[in-house]
Amino acid sequence: MAQDHSGTAGQEPVGYDYQQGWYPTQEQPSYGEQGYGYQDQQWQSGMPQQREPEQYQQQPAAGYEQQLYAPTGYQEPQPYEPSYQPSAYQPQSYEPPVEPAPAVAEPTPGPAPVTDPVVEAAPVAAARVRKVSAADRLKDLAASVISGEHAPGKRALLIRAGAGVAALAVLLTAGVMVTADRSEGEAAGSPAEIPKTFTVAHAKAWAAEPATAPAAGADDTLVGSWLLGDAVVRADSTGVHAYALADGKPGWTLAPPVEGAVPCGLSPTVGPTGLGAALFRVSADPKSACTVVSAVDTKTGKAAWSKPLSDTKDAYGARVAVLEDKVVAVGDDRATAWAAADGKDLWTYGGQGKFCTLSGGASGKTVVLHSTCADSVPADQAVALNAADGKLQWWRGLNNQPKTVSVLSAEPAVVLTTGAQPADDRIFAWGATGDPAAEIPVTAEGGRLGVTRGSFDATPTVFFDGQTLLTTQTGADGSHPAAVAYDLTTGKPRWRTQVAEKGKSVPVGVENGALLLAGDERLDQPAHLTRYAVTDGRATAGGGYPQGTGSLLTSGRVLTGGGKVAVLPEHSANFGVAAAFQAKG
């Protein structure tokens, strides 16, 4: 798994010094600009002594007296000394957050009141979806009328019963589901809240065939996708191909920047001007370097410009993102930004130590990296850069000695660390200034969180809505999953809703204030999507997909928009390169 690593911000690079691990013209960071206000530091007896602003000397920030991470900023890289002793602001041993008593539900701040922040097993069982037959509904209606204090006459009863059956037929056709924990008057969601792509039933609009026949033995793994206004785009080893959103017919194909190059990644999103970015390997060998960046005009499918990220011939991994006016790529040894319009070099960051290894990604105005340098203490660090100029915003040491580190998101800043045992795996999140905000165990009493792939992956398993993390939790024994949400400012769960449907369910996106979970087709249920409100986890069951859809919805990337649900399977050999569904009616 790729590791994240950090360094210092720089000016326009003149030449990269591979012995020193930085560009000679880079400015060293001023720690007076960091969130914790470090102004300088002096070296005494081989260890850094940090001088804090007056307000931090008098009174530490409330709630951060014992944090896993504390700044250990330095101006010059120094080798680790065994005699090093922690200063006053070195990390303290982490104390896990005390779980609230099961019988007491703690309210969670949010745009809407949450009556059950964490739904436990008993309420979940009561909340399972119950289908109501027309006969049962009619029986209940008749019983309620006859038992009333002022019961109508027989003729009026028959008229009312007939009207009730007609109304019920309309409701059932519309796919209204009644849940046991809702009152009759509660609505599952108004038309304004539920988009057209999420309705009662869907018909298959088209299934796309490959634009070109794949070479024998070619890797068919999805490396990225885009949903445009009139097309859906798939990237794998055969190339970057567009298919018309209306009928799935092949559109443009992006020419590789050099002969024999194959795609190894796409930017998660397309910029405001319709510019996307693709990464290419120099050859079809999956171990070859992923080092060439091409800016793509998605209207024409032509490359606006191409740039090398590195000249290495060895294995090299990278991620690329398109921000408002720039393209940012993070490679194994540097992060680089170019002007989106013409590819002009803007900045390069090589780490703030020697022989640094980096990984991560960018979104909004921030680049978040995992950094490991030969002389950094601690070895693993989370680093945030200003995307505008590449300068260091803040960094925090990862003192839990992780086995691997993966950056899940840049805004909000979230990383996943794994340890020697599954119980050691943690999610860490920070605020905009690097303040430690949350630590979430991946494995807890309720099971394990599905957070293996983040925002920069071709098929994410965890999603973010503001300061809310959304994913699924599966029991330790692989039992039935639940949809879950965590508050990244506190690390506490906001809600947990057991999945009512049978079979496999995976998160596929966030749409109009709701987490979307896709479910497999079974003998007793069609393939489907279910919405879970971000605010309180309330489930709204989606409509069915055609018989024969099988596990297509859970096999890759699901994108919604333009009145269609587009599905790009992770492996084209299983379900083809792309398919689209449209709501009936």
XYZ file of C-alpha atoms in Angstrom:
585
model
C 0.000 0.000 0.000
C 1.277 3.450 -0.801
C 2.642 5.533 2.053
C 2.155 9.287 2.659
C 5.203 11.484 3.349
C 5.854 15.222 3.732
C 8.341 18.027 3.430
C 8.675 21.774 2.985
C 7.124 24.236 0.595
C 9.237 25.602 -2.193
C 9.627 28.261 -4.803
C 10.110 27.668 -8.502
C 12.444 24.616 -8.705
C 15.865 25.046 -10.283
C 17.209 21.531 -9.988
C 16.373 18.620 -7.796
C 19.179 17.462 -5.509
C 18.666 13.736 -5.046
C 21.354 13.563 -2.391
C 19.708 16.206 -0.235
C 16.113 15.367 -1.169
C 15.042 18.938 -1.903
C 15.280 21.699 -4.458
C 18.085 24.169 -3.596
C 15.894 27.212 -4.173
C 13.075 26.073 -1.931
C 12.336 28.296 1.024
C 12.238 26.613 4.392
C 8.861 26.853 6.127
C 8.231 29.511 8.705
C 6.616 27.790 11.629
C 5.055 31.080 12.628
C 2.532 30.422 9.853
C 1.354 27.099 11.264
C -1.888 26.534 13.098
C -0.094 26.075 16.418
C 1.882 29.285 15.967
C 5.442 27.966 16.253
C 7.827 30.888 15.779
C 11.241 29.318 16.104
C 13.129 26.550 17.767
C 16.669 26.046 19.022
C 18.730 22.919 19.167
C 20.192 22.082 22.551
C 21.941 18.879 23.539
C 20.868 17.236 20.314
C 17.102 17.705 20.786
C 14.637 20.383 19.644
C 13.248 22.768 22.240
C 10.138 24.481 20.958
C 9.046 27.955 22.018
C 5.280 28.350 22.207
C 3.141 31.521 22.025
C 2.122 32.945 25.371
C -1.431 31.675 25.290
C -0.257 28.076 24.821
C 2.286 28.387 27.612
C -0.373 29.524 30.038
C -3.251 27.288 29.112
C -3.301 24.404 26.564
C -6.349 24.260 24.281
C -9.221 22.511 25.979
C -9.625 18.893 24.989
C -6.133 18.526 23.556
C -4.106 17.909 26.724
C -3.400 14.314 25.678
C -3.357 13.864 21.940
C -1.685 11.191 19.863
C -0.264 13.884 17.630
C 1.634 16.972 18.640
C 3.735 19.199 16.386
C 7.410 18.344 16.324
C 8.419 20.989 13.816
C 11.995 21.482 12.797
C 13.887 23.762 10.433
C 16.787 21.462 9.641
C 16.510 17.709 9.273
C 18.446 15.918 11.978
C 19.156 12.214 12.402
C 17.313 10.467 15.133
C 19.262 10.408 18.413
C 18.577 7.555 20.863
C 19.069 9.977 23.741
C 16.219 12.166 22.556
C 13.721 13.033 25.296
C 10.241 14.378 24.601
C 9.733 18.041 25.256
C 6.706 19.484 26.998
C 4.564 19.272 23.906
C 5.530 15.789 22.717
C 2.692 13.302 22.112
C 1.264 11.580 25.132
C 0.011 8.013 25.160
C -3.392 7.834 23.591
C -6.371 7.112 25.810
C -9.295 5.673 23.842
C -12.480 7.730 24.020
C -14.890 6.492 26.638
C -17.884 4.949 24.960
C -21.244 6.287 26.185
C -23.477 3.964 28.143
C -25.668 1.986 25.735
C -28.842 3.246 27.353
C -27.958 6.928 26.893
C -27.966 8.417 23.396
C -25.849 11.559 23.102
C -27.306 14.208 20.745
C -25.155 14.995 17.734
C -24.852 18.566 16.397
C -26.016 18.920 12.841
C -28.316 20.767 10.504
C -31.272 18.675 11.670
C -32.070 17.178 15.064
C -30.989 13.559 15.492
C -33.143 11.583 17.875
C -31.010 8.409 17.800
C -27.318 9.229 17.112
C -26.417 5.534 17.352
C -29.102 2.999 16.546
C -28.480 -0.125 18.578
C -29.511 -3.688 17.751
C -33.033 -3.630 19.165
C -34.209 -0.420 17.448
C -32.601 -1.577 14.227
C -34.592 -4.774 14.237
C -37.753 -2.765 14.713
C -36.857 -0.512 11.808
C -36.743 -3.227 9.177
C -38.832 -2.481 6.111
C -42.223 -4.196 6.070
C -44.082 -4.552 2.781
C -47.806 -4.002 3.201
C -50.123 -5.951 0.929
C -53.291 -4.430 -0.501
C -55.404 -7.018 1.330
C -53.792 -6.221 4.695
C -54.220 -2.504 4.131
C -57.882 -2.897 3.232
C -58.487 -5.087 6.280
C -56.858 -2.518 8.581
C -58.849 0.284 6.970
C -62.163 -1.540 7.406
C -61.380 -2.444 11.010
C -60.516 1.150 11.903
C -63.741 2.458 10.324
C -66.068 -0.146 11.876
C -64.595 0.213 15.330
C -65.038 4.006 15.325
C -67.448 5.635 17.718
C -69.492 7.073 14.838
C -69.334 4.221 12.325
C -70.881 4.989 8.891
C -73.606 3.013 7.264
C -72.996 -0.064 5.168
C -73.303 1.796 1.835
C -70.864 4.520 2.928
C -68.473 1.869 4.174
C -68.421 0.126 0.806
C -67.790 3.412 -1.007
C -64.938 4.333 1.339
C -63.408 0.867 1.118
C -63.432 0.999 -2.672
C -61.758 4.404 -2.625
C -59.183 3.086 -0.171
C -58.287 0.165 -2.426
C -57.843 2.515 -5.401
C -55.644 4.886 -3.404
C -53.618 2.000 -2.041
C -52.989 0.646 -5.522
C -51.515 4.018 -6.512
C -49.274 4.055 -3.446
C -48.006 0.534 -4.014
C -47.304 1.277 -7.645
C -45.236 4.275 -6.533
C -43.199 1.980 -4.326
C -44.100 3.500 -0.953
C -42.685 1.389 1.872
C -43.995 1.597 5.424
C -41.539 1.079 8.276
C -42.469 -0.110 11.725
C -40.689 2.724 13.501
C -42.435 5.541 11.553
C -45.834 7.029 12.108
C -48.336 6.923 9.253
C -47.877 10.644 8.637
C -44.077 10.609 8.176
C -42.776 10.916 4.635
C -39.794 8.883 3.424
C -38.611 11.910 1.462
C -40.148 14.690 -0.571
C -39.724 14.797 -4.361
C -37.253 17.667 -3.904
C -35.049 15.464 -1.731
C -35.064 12.334 -3.877
C -33.594 12.785 -7.365
C -35.006 11.252 -10.509
C -32.185 8.723 -10.650
C -33.523 7.180 -7.446
C -37.009 5.877 -8.125
C -39.235 2.839 -7.915
C -38.005 0.869 -10.903
C -35.341 1.168 -13.557
C -34.983 -0.142 -17.087
C -31.657 -0.911 -18.711
C -30.888 1.914 -21.117
C -27.761 0.451 -22.725
C -24.679 -1.704 -22.274
C -21.481 -0.469 -23.921
C -19.121 -2.610 -25.893
C -15.359 -1.928 -25.892
C -14.302 0.894 -28.216
C -11.374 -1.285 -29.272
C -10.709 -4.965 -28.769
C -8.401 -5.472 -25.759
C -5.062 -7.093 -26.395
C -4.563 -10.669 -25.252
C -3.777 -10.735 -21.547
C -4.460 -7.015 -21.102
C -5.388 -5.810 -17.646
C -9.086 -4.887 -17.642
C -9.083 -3.247 -14.190
C -10.876 0.107 -13.936
C -8.376 2.868 -13.057
C -10.791 5.811 -13.168
C -14.089 7.171 -14.489
C -15.970 10.418 -15.143
C -19.640 11.226 -15.635
C -19.896 14.213 -17.994
C -22.938 16.103 -19.175
C -23.341 13.941 -22.261
C -20.907 11.050 -21.784
C -19.484 8.549 -19.347
C -15.720 7.933 -19.458
C -13.851 4.756 -18.536
C -10.085 4.308 -18.181
C -8.307 0.961 -18.091
C -5.282 -0.536 -19.815
C -7.000 -0.307 -23.219
C -7.139 3.491 -22.972
C -9.397 6.349 -21.912
C -12.737 5.976 -23.739
C -15.951 8.015 -23.747
C -19.436 6.577 -24.327
C -22.544 8.606 -25.078
C -24.712 8.917 -21.988
C -27.870 8.745 -24.109
C -27.262 5.420 -25.870
C -23.799 4.122 -24.893
C -22.303 4.474 -28.372
C -18.483 4.876 -28.425
C -17.319 8.489 -28.519
C -13.792 9.840 -28.334
C -10.664 7.953 -27.298
C -7.712 9.801 -25.760
C -4.448 9.318 -27.651
C -1.600 8.190 -25.341
C 1.130 10.817 -24.776
C 3.833 8.405 -25.969
C 3.597 5.267 -28.047
C 2.834 2.200 -25.966
C 1.752 4.141 -22.861
C -1.311 2.878 -20.977
C -3.554 4.665 -18.435
C -2.816 4.182 -14.739
C -5.203 6.737 -13.231
C -7.727 9.545 -13.703
C -8.446 12.612 -11.637
C -11.455 11.931 -9.350
C -13.299 14.892 -10.865
C -13.258 17.174 -13.898
C -12.502 20.873 -13.464
C -14.993 23.728 -13.970
C -13.863 24.267 -17.571
C -14.282 20.592 -18.486
C -10.593 19.761 -18.078
C -9.710 16.356 -16.669
C -6.341 14.707 -16.039
C -5.048 11.233 -16.821
C -1.936 9.381 -15.683
C -0.046 7.015 -18.002
C 2.511 4.263 -17.544
C 5.361 4.350 -20.005
C 4.575 0.768 -21.088
C 1.921 -1.910 -20.681
C 3.954 -3.589 -17.945
C 1.959 -3.036 -14.718
C 5.277 -2.594 -12.865
C 6.423 0.221 -15.126
C 6.500 3.807 -13.860
C 3.213 5.743 -13.707
C 4.829 9.103 -14.449
C 3.208 10.946 -17.383
C 0.382 13.440 -16.775
C -1.985 14.465 -19.590
C -4.550 17.248 -19.267
C -7.689 16.186 -21.156
C -10.242 18.425 -22.864
C -13.297 16.272 -22.142
C -15.330 18.035 -24.830
C -13.074 16.767 -27.610
C -11.104 13.963 -25.966
C -7.806 15.541 -26.961
C -4.825 16.183 -24.707
C -4.355 19.883 -23.962
C -0.794 19.232 -22.716
C 1.342 16.464 -21.216
C 4.091 16.613 -18.576
C 6.498 14.097 -16.987
C 6.141 13.794 -13.220
C 9.422 11.889 -12.875
C 12.124 10.490 -15.153
C 12.586 7.308 -13.133
C 12.546 3.969 -14.931
C 11.685 2.039 -11.774
C 8.239 1.281 -10.378
C 6.541 4.568 -9.483
C 3.035 5.271 -8.204
C 1.066 8.499 -8.516
C -2.305 10.223 -8.071
C -3.576 13.235 -9.999
C -6.299 15.807 -9.298
C -7.794 18.777 -11.122
C -8.477 21.765 -8.908
C -10.048 25.068 -9.903
C -7.167 26.396 -12.026
C -4.408 23.828 -11.681
C -3.496 20.162 -12.012
C -1.733 18.579 -9.027
C 0.011 15.198 -9.110
C 1.478 13.362 -6.119
C 4.197 10.838 -6.938
C 6.412 8.603 -4.863
C 9.020 11.328 -4.320
C 7.362 14.680 -5.051
C 4.154 16.648 -5.449
C 3.944 18.939 -8.485
C 1.422 21.509 -9.721
C 0.872 22.909 -13.218
C -1.414 25.639 -14.535
C -4.543 23.970 -15.909
C -4.733 26.292 -18.915
C -1.287 25.722 -20.429
C 0.673 23.287 -18.225
C 3.065 25.950 -16.892
C 5.145 24.694 -13.952
C 3.867 26.234 -10.702
C 5.576 24.485 -7.802
C 7.216 21.252 -6.708
C 7.475 19.865 -3.185
C 10.010 17.140 -2.411
C 9.670 16.734 1.345
C 11.379 18.465 4.246
C 14.045 15.853 4.787
C 16.334 13.478 2.933
C 15.213 10.601 0.700
C 11.496 11.228 1.266
C 8.707 8.997 0.072
C 5.314 10.607 -0.504
C 1.754 9.608 -1.326
C -1.627 11.299 -1.079
C -3.912 13.530 -3.093
C -5.516 16.947 -3.492
C -8.980 18.468 -3.444
C -10.361 21.954 -2.956
C -7.434 24.105 -1.839
C -5.429 21.469 -0.002
C -2.903 18.725 -0.728
C -2.608 16.081 2.005
C 0.368 13.733 2.023
C 1.782 10.851 3.965
C 5.505 11.535 4.253
C 8.385 9.338 5.313
C 11.908 10.757 5.186
C 15.168 9.064 6.172
C 15.847 11.704 8.822
C 12.326 12.611 9.967
C 11.227 12.092 13.563
C 8.780 10.495 13.843
C 9.295 8.629 10.598
C 5.634 8.790 9.481
C 3.983 12.185 9.182
C 0.760 13.650 7.835
C 1.449 16.845 5.886
C -0.888 19.490 4.461
C 0.193 21.848 1.675
C -1.482 24.955 0.312
C -2.459 23.953 -3.230
C -2.030 27.527 -4.453
C 1.737 27.706 -3.838
C 2.814 24.331 -2.430
C 3.825 25.800 0.925
C 3.544 23.848 4.134
C 0.357 24.536 6.101
C 0.883 22.050 8.945
C 2.275 18.628 9.724
C 1.609 16.066 12.435
C 3.628 13.056 13.451
C 2.028 9.622 13.293
C 3.444 8.196 16.506
C 1.466 4.953 16.540
C 4.191 3.282 14.422
C 1.870 2.345 11.545
C 2.569 -0.505 9.191
C 0.929 1.331 6.270
C -0.666 4.753 5.817
C -3.248 5.761 3.204
C -4.632 9.244 2.640
C -8.409 8.847 2.357
C -9.307 12.505 1.773
C -7.707 15.966 1.518
C -10.740 18.081 2.487
C -11.422 16.942 5.156
C -7.895 15.741 5.965
C -8.264 12.032 6.817
C -5.747 9.171 6.828
C -5.988 5.451 7.534
C -3.187 3.666 9.376
C -2.812 -0.086 9.768
C -0.828 -1.855 12.472
C 0.503 -5.270 13.353
C -3.004 -6.430 14.323
C -6.433 -5.431 12.922
C -7.268 -3.926 16.315
C -4.408 -1.438 15.773
C -5.931 0.074 12.617
C -7.005 3.699 13.052
C -8.579 6.589 11.149
C -7.166 10.039 11.979
C -8.711 13.353 10.976
C -7.551 16.949 11.430
C -9.155 20.349 11.169
C -8.225 23.014 8.618
C -5.305 24.218 10.777
C -4.088 20.741 11.701
C -5.696 20.558 15.117
C -6.179 16.907 16.094
C -9.889 16.401 15.648
C -10.639 12.695 15.754
C -9.300 9.180 16.164
C -11.604 6.360 15.113
C -10.791 2.657 15.613
C -11.433 0.734 12.384
C -12.380 -2.373 14.337
C -14.858 -1.817 17.162
C -17.475 -3.798 19.057
C -19.965 -3.496 16.217
C -17.560 -4.852 13.577
C -15.082 -3.428 11.067
C -15.454 -0.243 9.004
C -15.136 -0.544 5.217
C -12.511 2.159 4.753
C -9.882 0.411 2.646
C -10.271 2.725 -0.387
C -10.667 6.490 -0.183
C -11.609 9.476 -2.326
C -8.680 9.118 -4.740
C -9.347 5.457 -5.549
C -11.147 4.328 -8.695
C -13.718 2.455 -6.571
C -14.040 4.173 -3.159
C -15.529 2.397 -0.147
C -15.721 5.455 2.130
C -17.297 8.842 1.386
C -17.365 12.257 3.029
C -20.041 14.923 3.415
C -18.531 17.947 5.144
C -17.199 16.683 8.486
C -19.108 13.391 8.269
C -17.497 10.078 7.297
C -19.893 7.609 5.676
C -19.288 3.924 5.029
C -20.464 0.448 6.060
C -19.627 -1.685 9.062
C -19.482 -5.461 8.772
C -19.535 -7.830 11.724
C -16.302 -9.531 12.723
C -17.714 -12.768 11.346
C -18.635 -11.132 8.027
C -22.262 -10.880 9.074
C -24.912 -8.514 7.747
C -23.600 -4.950 7.252
C -24.850 -1.664 8.665
C -24.602 1.843 7.204
C -22.673 4.103 9.590
C -21.698 7.758 9.947
C -18.957 9.300 12.127
C -18.449 12.901 13.166
C -14.875 13.803 12.205
C -14.711 16.663 14.703
C -15.233 14.320 17.667
C -14.549 10.826 16.319
C -17.886 9.654 17.676
C -20.513 7.738 15.690
C -23.451 9.849 14.541
C -25.736 6.959 13.652
C -25.765 3.292 12.735
C -28.575 1.783 10.656
C -28.728 -1.930 10.041
C -29.190 -2.834 6.376
C -32.588 -4.475 6.008
C -31.997 -6.084 2.622
C -30.296 -9.426 2.201
C -27.015 -10.119 0.454
C -24.059 -7.876 -0.285
C -24.401 -4.110 0.186
C -21.639 -1.623 -0.596
C -21.466 2.197 -0.445
C -21.307 3.717 -3.913
C -21.648 7.465 -3.396
C -23.264 10.447 -1.703
C -26.151 12.100 -3.537
C -28.420 14.946 -2.380
C -27.661 14.549 1.312
C -27.767 10.753 1.417
C -25.334 7.841 1.333
C -26.177 5.403 -1.469
C -25.776 1.687 -0.834
C -26.010 -0.793 -3.707
C -27.426 -4.262 -3.155
C -27.074 -7.476 -5.145
C -29.896 -9.262 -6.913
C -31.243 -12.352 -5.126
C -34.099 -14.773 -5.713
C -36.324 -12.773 -3.368
C -35.155 -9.238 -4.239
C -33.943 -7.305 -7.285
C -30.666 -5.431 -7.472
C -31.318 -2.032 -5.910
C -30.025 1.197 -4.374
C -30.964 2.377 -0.878
C -30.531 5.904 0.511
C -29.421 6.687 4.081
C -29.895 10.312 5.121
C -26.614 11.902 6.185
C -28.329 13.709 9.058
C -29.898 10.753 10.878
C -29.358 7.542 8.880
C -33.024 7.093 7.982
C -33.288 4.560 5.161
C -35.344 4.996 1.994
C -35.553 1.811 -0.055
C -34.891 2.261 -3.739
C -36.579 0.654 -6.658
C -35.615 -2.526 -8.425
C -33.282 -2.991 -11.354
C -34.073 -5.443 -14.163
C -33.814 -9.167 -13.631
C -30.360 -10.320 -14.635
C -28.591 -7.247 -13.196
C -27.020 -9.596 -10.649
C -24.097 -8.061 -8.755
C -23.366 -5.391 -11.370
C -24.219 -2.503 -9.011
C -21.738 -3.736 -6.391
C -18.955 -4.637 -8.817
C -17.400 -1.246 -9.529
C -18.195 2.479 -9.738
C -21.770 3.790 -9.706
C -22.292 7.350 -10.975
C -25.648 9.151 -10.942
C -26.669 12.145 -13.032
C -28.297 13.237 -16.248
C -31.374 11.169 -15.368
C -29.346 7.954 -15.500
C -27.426 5.600 -13.251
C -24.144 4.697 -14.960
C -22.200 1.644 -13.778
C -18.560 0.993 -14.651
C -17.514 -2.514 -13.523
C -14.119 -2.880 -11.896
C -13.310 -5.658 -14.391
C -14.773 -5.387 -17.889
C -14.486 -9.130 -18.477
C -17.314 -9.685 -15.995
C -19.948 -7.151 -17.026
C -18.584 -5.209 -20.017
C -17.077 -1.720 -19.948
C -20.146 0.291 -18.900
C -23.933 0.153 -18.552
C -26.656 2.671 -17.832
C -30.152 2.491 -16.345
C -33.026 4.938 -16.540
C -35.990 5.351 -14.223
C -39.285 4.059 -15.527
C -42.095 6.521 -16.001
